[in-house]
């Protein structure tokens, strides 16, 4: 009897375990299938709409155009910097990062359905024609930009060399839009420009392309030889530099650092976190450095400024930078072009997020504006935080922030997103308030009390001045 009871209870126990396992597996399978079921339902919806458009639209649509625009819409809904590149756009992008391309010579983004100028590139047709940072381009050859993606608008601005294009511009301080005619040219970007300012070496970086680091090292060697032993320091001008390649920003930062981290990139998952470290060797031989930034300094420029500031290797002078602290990865799609996808955020060595906040200078120096721009009370660049759909910034203590209540976190993020400042830089060095301050600072001509950082002067906050310059 005892043996029979043992077998019975053993069988009953095993049966119960098998039943429980089956129920658990079914539950897990259902839970895993539920999100996928919803995804497939949404894909079926897309397929239904696509087929209805193909069959019922008033004119026969181009299938490729429909798909490309659908992909662009999906990526554009994520943030202002994610986009699809057709095979031609992808080839153009590859040429541009090498420092040579055809076009007008402006870095642009999309805002409220119009193209916004981040910064004109020095000595290009756009810069010579008078295009300024924060200009809004509403029409190209009298055709509205509204309805076009950023890639489509950029494509229309490109064209054969020596062909003209008319841009309709809305500018702060001017009541009516006006036209600027520009003749396209072959753009050769000289990423590094340098000159001697007495006993100071002045170096301007206009972008971060494949040649930036090499050209910077050469320029510094030439300046050392020209100035000689009386060299007192360096001015590294990153104003209106819209950024570029991450590896070049790391290399430029490394030129002035002997050790420590340069930048931290954090992706969606912990295993995607990467830290760039400086290697021994300071190209500036320990000489003092001033970094100039303003509202047009973005992305790679902010990495360099943030790294040198956090390590106290340089004094950052100017106004708050743009605040583009996100990493875009170019993902090739074979013969179908590529996608530019935001995959991570940048953090400075002190673990401070740049995204939608920017880099605050050690010493705030506002640029003196000419009379025609003084009436433009909103010459201040709203920066990344002003772009619709921008990626939100994060606090230093990420885990603590996520534990806060949703409303408190939203309020905190809103307060922290303050990126943007004036992006005006005069052509004449003697009228350049920020540059002249930097030269005096390096020569020890600035009183100590004037080197304490103070808040930048904010523009008036009246309802009228806060209106968007274009219809919503």
Short mmCIF file of C-alpha atoms in Angstrom, two decimals:
data_model
loop_
_atom_site.label_atom_id
_atom_site.label_comp_id
_atom_site.label_asym_id
_atom_site.label_seq_id
_atom_site.Cartn_x
_atom_site.Cartn_y
_atom_site.Cartn_z
CA UNK A 1 0.00 0.00 0.00
CA UNK A 2 2.80 2.37 0.84
CA UNK A 3 4.42 1.83 -2.57
CA UNK A 4 1.11 2.35 -4.36
CA UNK A 5 0.44 5.60 -2.45
CA UNK A 6 3.91 6.87 -3.31
CA UNK A 7 3.42 6.22 -7.02
CA UNK A 8 -0.02 7.85 -6.94
CA UNK A 9 1.12 11.01 -5.24
CA UNK A 10 4.19 11.22 -7.45
CA UNK A 11 2.00 10.97 -10.55
CA UNK A 12 -0.37 13.63 -9.18
CA UNK A 13 2.51 16.01 -8.42
CA UNK A 14 4.06 15.61 -11.86
CA UNK A 15 0.68 16.14 -13.52
CA UNK A 16 0.17 19.36 -11.54
CA UNK A 17 3.60 20.67 -12.47
CA UNK A 18 3.03 19.90 -16.13
CA UNK A 19 -0.31 21.70 -16.05
CA UNK A 20 1.14 24.76 -14.37
CA UNK A 21 4.00 24.88 -16.90
CA UNK A 22 1.56 24.67 -19.79
CA UNK A 23 -0.57 27.51 -18.41
CA UNK A 24 2.56 29.62 -17.84
CA UNK A 25 3.85 29.00 -21.36
CA UNK A 26 0.49 29.83 -22.89
CA UNK A 27 0.32 33.06 -20.86
CA UNK A 28 3.83 34.08 -21.88
CA UNK A 29 3.13 33.26 -25.52
CA UNK A 30 -0.03 35.34 -25.42
CA UNK A 31 1.79 38.24 -23.73
CA UNK A 32 4.55 38.13 -26.34
CA UNK A 33 2.09 37.83 -29.18
CA UNK A 34 -0.17 40.67 -28.06
CA UNK A 35 2.21 43.55 -28.93
CA UNK A 36 3.13 41.85 -32.20
CA UNK A 37 -0.54 41.44 -33.05
CA UNK A 38 -1.06 45.17 -32.60
CA UNK A 39 2.03 45.88 -34.73
CA UNK A 40 0.77 43.64 -37.53
CA UNK A 41 -2.62 45.31 -37.33
CA UNK A 42 -0.99 48.71 -37.82
CA UNK A 43 1.06 47.41 -40.74
CA UNK A 44 -2.14 46.05 -42.28
CA UNK A 45 -3.63 49.54 -41.88
CA UNK A 46 -0.65 51.06 -43.71
CA UNK A 47 -1.02 48.49 -46.48
CA UNK A 48 -4.75 49.24 -46.81
CA UNK A 49 -4.12 53.01 -47.08
CA UNK A 50 -1.29 52.48 -49.57
CA UNK A 51 -3.45 50.32 -51.83
CA UNK A 52 -6.40 52.72 -51.58
CA UNK A 53 -4.16 55.65 -52.63
CA UNK A 54 -2.75 53.65 -55.55
CA UNK A 55 -6.19 52.64 -56.78
CA UNK A 56 -8.38 55.68 -56.03
CA UNK A 57 -6.18 58.82 -56.10
CA UNK A 58 -7.23 61.32 -58.76
CA UNK A 59 -3.95 60.80 -60.64
CA UNK A 60 -1.78 57.69 -60.82
CA UNK A 61 0.84 58.20 -58.07
CA UNK A 62 4.46 57.21 -58.20
CA UNK A 63 4.88 54.15 -55.95
CA UNK A 64 8.51 54.99 -55.12
CA UNK A 65 7.54 58.53 -54.14
CA UNK A 66 4.77 57.21 -51.87
CA UNK A 67 7.08 54.81 -50.06
CA UNK A 68 9.92 57.34 -49.69
CA UNK A 69 7.56 59.95 -48.26
CA UNK A 70 6.05 57.40 -45.89
CA UNK A 71 9.53 56.50 -44.63
CA UNK A 72 10.45 60.18 -44.32
CA UNK A 73 7.27 60.87 -42.39
CA UNK A 74 8.03 58.05 -39.96
CA UNK A 75 11.58 59.29 -39.32
CA UNK A 76 10.67 62.99 -39.20
CA UNK A 77 8.11 62.20 -36.49
CA UNK A 78 10.93 60.94 -34.23
CA UNK A 79 13.04 64.12 -34.06
CA UNK A 80 14.27 66.90 -36.38
CA UNK A 81 17.54 65.13 -37.22
CA UNK A 82 16.37 61.66 -38.30
CA UNK A 83 15.64 61.31 -42.01
CA UNK A 84 15.75 59.08 -45.07
CA UNK A 85 18.37 59.69 -47.76
CA UNK A 86 17.73 58.56 -51.29
CA UNK A 87 20.73 57.03 -53.10
CA UNK A 88 21.57 60.45 -54.58
CA UNK A 89 21.27 62.26 -51.24
CA UNK A 90 23.44 59.59 -49.63
CA UNK A 91 26.16 60.12 -52.25
CA UNK A 92 25.93 63.89 -51.76
CA UNK A 93 26.31 63.47 -48.00
CA UNK A 94 29.42 61.33 -48.45
CA UNK A 95 30.93 63.98 -50.73
CA UNK A 96 30.06 66.75 -48.25
CA UNK A 97 31.84 65.06 -45.34
CA UNK A 98 34.96 64.93 -47.48
CA UNK A 99 34.85 68.73 -47.61
CA UNK A 100 33.81 69.34 -51.24
CA UNK A 101 30.30 69.59 -52.66
CA UNK A 102 28.12 71.69 -54.91
CA UNK A 103 25.50 74.11 -53.63
CA UNK A 104 24.96 77.39 -51.78
CA UNK A 105 27.03 76.86 -48.64
CA UNK A 106 24.51 76.89 -45.78
CA UNK A 107 23.76 74.51 -42.93
CA UNK A 108 20.01 74.24 -42.46
CA UNK A 109 17.32 72.51 -40.42
CA UNK A 110 13.51 72.38 -40.67
CA UNK A 111 11.31 74.40 -38.34
CA UNK A 112 7.54 74.92 -38.54
CA UNK A 113 7.43 73.87 -42.18
CA UNK A 114 10.16 76.22 -43.37
CA UNK A 115 13.92 75.87 -43.69
CA UNK A 116 15.88 77.59 -40.92
CA UNK A 117 19.51 78.60 -41.44
CA UNK A 118 21.74 77.25 -38.66
CA UNK A 119 24.80 78.97 -40.09
CA UNK A 120 26.17 80.09 -43.47
CA UNK A 121 29.56 78.58 -44.30
CA UNK A 122 32.36 81.12 -44.56
CA UNK A 123 33.32 82.39 -48.03
CA UNK A 124 30.50 80.57 -49.83
CA UNK A 125 27.82 82.09 -52.11
CA UNK A 126 25.30 82.13 -49.24
CA UNK A 127 27.66 83.97 -46.88
CA UNK A 128 28.65 86.48 -49.57
CA UNK A 129 24.98 87.11 -50.42
CA UNK A 130 24.24 88.09 -46.81
CA UNK A 131 22.41 85.00 -45.49
CA UNK A 132 22.45 85.06 -41.67
CA UNK A 133 21.95 82.48 -38.93
CA UNK A 134 18.25 82.20 -37.92
CA UNK A 135 17.01 83.34 -41.35
CA UNK A 136 13.87 81.45 -42.37
CA UNK A 137 13.65 80.36 -46.01
CA UNK A 138 10.01 80.19 -47.07
CA UNK A 139 10.23 79.99 -50.90
CA UNK A 140 12.70 78.71 -53.48
CA UNK A 141 12.33 80.40 -56.87
CA UNK A 142 8.86 81.56 -55.69
CA UNK A 143 7.78 77.97 -54.89
CA UNK A 144 6.64 77.40 -51.31
CA UNK A 145 8.79 75.14 -49.13
CA UNK A 146 5.78 74.22 -47.01
CA UNK A 147 4.97 70.56 -47.62
CA UNK A 148 8.51 69.55 -48.53
CA UNK A 149 10.81 67.50 -46.33
CA UNK A 150 14.20 68.94 -45.40
CA UNK A 151 15.92 66.59 -47.85
CA UNK A 152 13.61 67.69 -50.66
CA UNK A 153 14.23 71.37 -49.89
CA UNK A 154 18.00 70.83 -49.83
CA UNK A 155 17.78 69.00 -53.16
CA UNK A 156 16.01 72.01 -54.73
CA UNK A 157 18.72 74.35 -53.44
CA UNK A 158 21.42 72.26 -55.08
CA UNK A 159 22.02 72.35 -58.79
CA UNK A 160 24.58 72.93 -61.53
CA UNK A 161 27.39 75.38 -60.82
CA UNK A 162 26.78 78.97 -62.04
CA UNK A 163 22.99 78.58 -62.03
CA UNK A 164 20.96 81.12 -60.00
CA UNK A 165 18.31 80.50 -57.36
CA UNK A 166 16.14 83.03 -55.53
CA UNK A 167 15.53 82.49 -51.82
CA UNK A 168 12.64 84.24 -50.06
CA UNK A 169 13.79 85.13 -46.56
CA UNK A 170 11.99 86.09 -43.35
CA UNK A 171 14.36 87.78 -40.90
CA UNK A 172 13.88 89.03 -37.38
CA UNK A 173 13.56 92.81 -37.34
CA UNK A 174 12.09 93.06 -40.86
CA UNK A 175 8.36 93.25 -41.28
CA UNK A 176 8.18 91.78 -44.77
CA UNK A 177 9.89 88.83 -46.44
CA UNK A 178 12.50 89.70 -49.07
CA UNK A 179 14.33 87.90 -51.87
CA UNK A 180 18.03 87.09 -52.14
CA UNK A 181 19.42 85.84 -55.44
CA UNK A 182 22.36 83.45 -55.13
CA UNK A 183 24.44 81.82 -57.86
CA UNK A 184 25.33 78.22 -57.09
CA UNK A 185 29.01 77.35 -56.93
CA UNK A 186 31.28 74.41 -56.24
CA UNK A 187 31.75 74.52 -52.48
CA UNK A 188 35.15 73.68 -51.09
CA UNK A 189 35.02 73.88 -47.35
CA UNK A 190 38.22 75.00 -45.70
CA UNK A 191 37.44 73.63 -42.28
CA UNK A 192 40.31 75.48 -40.58
CA UNK A 193 41.25 79.14 -40.96
CA UNK A 194 44.00 80.75 -38.95
CA UNK A 195 45.85 84.01 -38.55
CA UNK A 196 48.17 85.82 -36.18
CA UNK A 197 46.67 88.35 -33.76
CA UNK A 198 49.89 89.88 -32.42
CA UNK A 199 51.10 87.39 -29.80
CA UNK A 200 47.92 85.28 -30.02
CA UNK A 201 47.22 82.41 -32.43
CA UNK A 202 43.67 82.64 -33.79
CA UNK A 203 42.12 79.47 -35.25
CA UNK A 204 38.60 79.23 -36.59
CA UNK A 205 36.95 75.84 -37.20
CA UNK A 206 34.03 76.20 -39.60
CA UNK A 207 32.93 72.54 -39.61
CA UNK A 208 34.09 69.06 -38.64
CA UNK A 209 34.78 67.14 -41.83
CA UNK A 210 37.39 64.50 -42.65
CA UNK A 211 40.13 67.14 -42.96
CA UNK A 212 39.50 69.16 -39.78
CA UNK A 213 41.94 67.46 -37.40
CA UNK A 214 44.82 67.26 -39.89
CA UNK A 215 44.36 70.88 -41.00
CA UNK A 216 44.17 72.04 -37.37
CA UNK A 217 47.50 70.40 -36.49
CA UNK A 218 49.15 71.95 -39.54
CA UNK A 219 47.72 75.41 -38.77
CA UNK A 220 48.99 75.25 -35.19
CA UNK A 221 52.49 74.26 -36.34
CA UNK A 222 52.55 77.17 -38.80
CA UNK A 223 51.36 79.65 -36.16
CA UNK A 224 53.97 78.48 -33.64
CA UNK A 225 56.73 79.10 -36.16
CA UNK A 226 55.36 82.50 -37.19
CA UNK A 227 54.75 83.89 -33.70
CA UNK A 228 57.73 82.23 -32.03
CA UNK A 229 58.52 82.35 -28.29
CA UNK A 230 56.26 85.35 -27.64
CA UNK A 231 53.14 83.17 -28.23
CA UNK A 232 50.79 83.74 -25.27
CA UNK A 233 47.89 81.49 -26.15
CA UNK A 234 45.26 80.32 -28.60
CA UNK A 235 41.76 81.42 -29.54
CA UNK A 236 39.73 78.46 -30.85
CA UNK A 237 36.72 79.99 -32.57
CA UNK A 238 33.76 77.56 -32.80
CA UNK A 239 31.06 80.18 -33.34
CA UNK A 240 28.49 79.26 -35.97
CA UNK A 241 30.17 75.88 -36.42
CA UNK A 242 27.22 73.50 -36.99
CA UNK A 243 29.21 70.35 -36.20
CA UNK A 244 29.96 67.31 -38.33
CA UNK A 245 31.85 64.08 -37.73
CA UNK A 246 32.08 62.71 -34.19
CA UNK A 247 35.55 61.21 -34.66
CA UNK A 248 36.89 64.60 -35.74
CA UNK A 249 35.43 66.30 -32.65
CA UNK A 250 37.14 63.68 -30.49
CA UNK A 251 40.45 64.12 -32.34
CA UNK A 252 40.33 67.94 -32.00
CA UNK A 253 39.57 67.68 -28.27
CA UNK A 254 42.40 65.16 -27.88
CA UNK A 255 44.80 67.66 -29.45
CA UNK A 256 44.54 69.81 -26.31
CA UNK A 257 44.09 67.14 -23.61
CA UNK A 258 46.66 64.82 -22.00
CA UNK A 259 44.23 62.48 -20.27
CA UNK A 260 40.64 61.93 -19.16
CA UNK A 261 37.39 61.38 -21.00
CA UNK A 262 36.34 63.52 -23.95
CA UNK A 263 32.73 62.59 -24.53
CA UNK A 264 30.27 59.95 -23.38
CA UNK A 265 27.57 58.62 -25.71
CA UNK A 266 24.59 56.81 -24.20
CA UNK A 267 22.24 54.83 -26.39
CA UNK A 268 18.97 53.09 -25.68
CA UNK A 269 20.64 50.14 -23.93
CA UNK A 270 23.44 50.14 -21.36
CA UNK A 271 25.71 48.06 -23.59
CA UNK A 272 25.62 50.85 -26.19
CA UNK A 273 27.32 53.33 -23.84
CA UNK A 274 30.75 54.41 -25.10
CA UNK A 275 33.40 56.73 -23.69
CA UNK A 276 36.17 58.38 -25.71
CA UNK A 277 39.44 58.87 -23.82
CA UNK A 278 42.22 61.40 -24.44
CA UNK A 279 45.74 60.21 -25.16
CA UNK A 280 48.94 61.87 -23.84
CA UNK A 281 50.14 64.87 -25.82
CA UNK A 282 49.04 68.52 -25.93
CA UNK A 283 49.53 70.20 -29.31
CA UNK A 284 49.25 73.61 -27.62
CA UNK A 285 52.13 72.79 -25.23
CA UNK A 286 50.07 73.82 -22.22
CA UNK A 287 49.50 77.38 -23.47
CA UNK A 288 46.22 79.05 -22.37
CA UNK A 289 43.24 78.50 -24.66
CA UNK A 290 40.03 80.46 -25.12
CA UNK A 291 37.12 78.75 -26.89
CA UNK A 292 34.52 81.05 -28.47
CA UNK A 293 30.93 79.75 -28.81
CA UNK A 294 27.52 81.23 -29.62
CA UNK A 295 24.01 80.15 -30.59
CA UNK A 296 25.26 78.74 -33.89
CA UNK A 297 27.76 76.36 -32.24
CA UNK A 298 26.22 72.92 -32.41
CA UNK A 299 26.87 69.19 -32.07
CA UNK A 300 30.60 68.46 -32.57
CA UNK A 301 31.42 72.06 -31.57
CA UNK A 302 29.67 71.50 -28.26
CA UNK A 303 31.60 68.28 -27.67
CA UNK A 304 34.91 70.12 -28.01
CA UNK A 305 33.80 73.10 -25.90
CA UNK A 306 32.31 70.83 -23.23
CA UNK A 307 35.40 68.61 -22.99
CA UNK A 308 37.87 71.50 -22.72
CA UNK A 309 35.63 73.31 -20.24
CA UNK A 310 35.07 70.31 -17.95
CA UNK A 311 38.80 69.55 -17.82
CA UNK A 312 39.51 73.26 -17.20
CA UNK A 313 41.86 73.16 -20.17
CA UNK A 314 40.21 76.19 -21.77
CA UNK A 315 38.10 79.17 -20.82
CA UNK A 316 34.85 79.20 -22.78
CA UNK A 317 33.71 82.72 -23.73
CA UNK A 318 30.61 83.90 -25.61
CA UNK A 319 26.98 82.88 -25.25
CA UNK A 320 25.12 79.60 -24.78
CA UNK A 321 25.50 77.10 -27.61
CA UNK A 322 22.76 75.56 -29.78
CA UNK A 323 22.12 72.42 -27.73
CA UNK A 324 22.26 69.61 -30.28
CA UNK A 325 23.48 66.78 -28.09
CA UNK A 326 22.31 63.77 -30.08
CA UNK A 327 24.21 61.24 -32.19
CA UNK A 328 23.03 60.47 -35.72
CA UNK A 329 24.18 57.18 -37.20
CA UNK A 330 24.16 56.76 -40.97
CA UNK A 331 22.75 53.29 -41.71
CA UNK A 332 23.26 52.26 -45.37
CA UNK A 333 20.39 50.45 -47.08
CA UNK A 334 22.36 49.01 -49.98
CA UNK A 335 21.14 50.30 -53.33
CA UNK A 336 18.22 52.07 -51.59
CA UNK A 337 20.23 54.88 -50.00
CA UNK A 338 20.50 55.20 -46.21
CA UNK A 339 18.75 56.49 -43.12
CA UNK A 340 20.11 59.05 -40.68
CA UNK A 341 18.85 57.83 -37.31
CA UNK A 342 19.31 59.36 -33.86
CA UNK A 343 20.89 56.56 -31.82
CA UNK A 344 22.40 58.18 -28.71
CA UNK A 345 22.88 61.33 -26.64
CA UNK A 346 26.14 63.17 -26.02
CA UNK A 347 27.36 63.84 -22.47
CA UNK A 348 30.30 65.97 -21.42
CA UNK A 349 33.07 64.45 -19.22
CA UNK A 350 31.17 65.64 -16.12
CA UNK A 351 28.17 63.55 -17.30
CA UNK A 352 26.13 66.61 -18.30
CA UNK A 353 23.71 66.20 -21.18
CA UNK A 354 24.12 68.70 -24.01
CA UNK A 355 20.75 67.91 -25.59
CA UNK A 356 18.36 70.89 -25.64
CA UNK A 357 20.52 72.67 -23.04
CA UNK A 358 23.78 73.54 -24.76
CA UNK A 359 27.09 74.57 -23.26
CA UNK A 360 27.13 77.57 -20.93
CA UNK A 361 30.26 79.73 -21.31
CA UNK A 362 32.56 80.39 -18.37
CA UNK A 363 32.33 84.09 -19.20
CA UNK A 364 29.24 85.48 -20.92
CA UNK A 365 30.09 88.11 -23.52
CA UNK A 366 27.22 89.35 -25.68
CA UNK A 367 28.10 90.31 -29.24
CA UNK A 368 27.56 93.95 -30.11
CA UNK A 369 24.86 94.09 -32.81
CA UNK A 370 24.75 96.58 -35.70
CA UNK A 371 21.96 99.15 -35.72
CA UNK A 372 19.83 97.25 -38.27
CA UNK A 373 19.74 94.19 -36.00
CA UNK A 374 19.29 95.93 -32.67
CA UNK A 375 15.56 96.26 -33.28
CA UNK A 376 15.35 92.48 -33.79
CA UNK A 377 14.56 91.66 -30.19
CA UNK A 378 14.53 87.97 -31.06
CA UNK A 379 17.91 87.78 -32.76
CA UNK A 380 18.52 85.24 -30.00
CA UNK A 381 18.65 81.78 -31.54
CA UNK A 382 16.11 79.48 -29.91
CA UNK A 383 18.44 76.55 -30.52
CA UNK A 384 17.63 72.85 -30.30
CA UNK A 385 15.02 73.41 -27.58
CA UNK A 386 13.05 75.55 -30.03
CA UNK A 387 12.81 72.84 -32.70
CA UNK A 388 9.48 71.05 -32.92
CA UNK A 389 9.73 67.41 -31.87
CA UNK A 390 13.26 67.72 -30.48
CA UNK A 391 14.69 64.94 -28.34
CA UNK A 392 14.30 65.81 -24.69
CA UNK A 393 17.33 66.52 -22.56
CA UNK A 394 18.12 64.47 -19.46
CA UNK A 395 19.36 65.25 -15.99
CA UNK A 396 22.70 64.06 -14.60
CA UNK A 397 21.08 61.58 -12.24
CA UNK A 398 19.17 59.61 -14.85
CA UNK A 399 17.85 56.95 -12.53
CA UNK A 400 16.58 59.46 -10.01
CA UNK A 401 14.89 61.48 -12.74
CA UNK A 402 13.04 58.41 -13.98
CA UNK A 403 11.82 57.70 -10.46
CA UNK A 404 10.23 61.15 -10.12
CA UNK A 405 6.60 61.73 -10.85
CA UNK A 406 5.78 62.46 -14.51
CA UNK A 407 4.68 66.04 -13.93
CA UNK A 408 7.67 66.94 -11.79
CA UNK A 409 10.02 65.47 -14.36
CA UNK A 410 8.33 67.35 -17.21
CA UNK A 411 8.57 70.62 -15.28
CA UNK A 412 12.25 70.00 -14.54
CA UNK A 413 13.06 69.22 -18.16
CA UNK A 414 11.21 72.32 -19.30
CA UNK A 415 13.24 74.51 -16.95
CA UNK A 416 16.49 72.96 -18.09
CA UNK A 417 15.88 73.35 -21.81
CA UNK A 418 17.31 76.80 -22.33
CA UNK A 419 19.60 76.35 -25.30
CA UNK A 420 20.13 79.08 -27.84
CA UNK A 421 21.59 82.58 -28.01
CA UNK A 422 22.63 85.18 -30.55
CA UNK A 423 24.51 83.79 -33.54
CA UNK A 424 25.70 87.07 -35.05
CA UNK A 425 29.44 87.46 -35.77
CA UNK A 426 30.68 90.63 -37.52
CA UNK A 427 33.02 90.34 -40.48
CA UNK A 428 35.52 92.89 -39.15
CA UNK A 429 37.74 91.62 -36.31
CA UNK A 430 37.90 95.06 -34.68
CA UNK A 431 34.08 95.07 -34.33
CA UNK A 432 33.99 91.52 -32.95
CA UNK A 433 33.21 92.08 -29.26
CA UNK A 434 33.74 88.46 -28.26
CA UNK A 435 37.03 88.06 -30.11
CA UNK A 436 38.44 91.31 -28.73
CA UNK A 437 37.48 90.23 -25.20
CA UNK A 438 39.22 86.86 -25.75
CA UNK A 439 42.44 88.56 -26.92
CA UNK A 440 42.47 90.86 -23.88
CA UNK A 441 41.73 87.91 -21.59
CA UNK A 442 44.71 85.94 -22.88
CA UNK A 443 46.96 88.97 -22.50
CA UNK A 444 45.84 89.47 -18.89
CA UNK A 445 44.15 92.81 -19.60
CA UNK A 446 40.73 91.85 -18.16
CA UNK A 447 40.08 92.73 -14.49
CA UNK A 448 39.40 89.66 -12.30
CA UNK A 449 35.88 90.82 -11.38
CA UNK A 450 34.92 90.80 -15.06
CA UNK A 451 35.84 87.14 -15.50
CA UNK A 452 32.97 85.87 -13.34
CA UNK A 453 30.21 84.30 -15.42
CA UNK A 454 26.89 86.12 -15.34
CA UNK A 455 23.55 85.29 -16.98
CA UNK A 456 23.17 86.30 -20.60
CA UNK A 457 20.77 89.15 -21.18
CA UNK A 458 17.41 87.68 -22.06
CA UNK A 459 15.21 89.14 -24.78
CA UNK A 460 11.95 90.77 -23.85
CA UNK A 461 9.24 88.23 -23.12
CA UNK A 462 6.12 89.99 -24.27
CA UNK A 463 3.41 88.03 -26.00
CA UNK A 464 3.89 89.95 -29.24
CA UNK A 465 7.60 89.19 -29.37
CA UNK A 466 7.04 85.49 -28.67
CA UNK A 467 4.91 85.00 -31.76
CA UNK A 468 6.30 82.71 -34.42
CA UNK A 469 7.62 84.61 -37.46
CA UNK A 470 5.69 82.31 -39.76
CA UNK A 471 2.02 81.26 -39.72
CA UNK A 472 1.31 78.08 -37.74
#
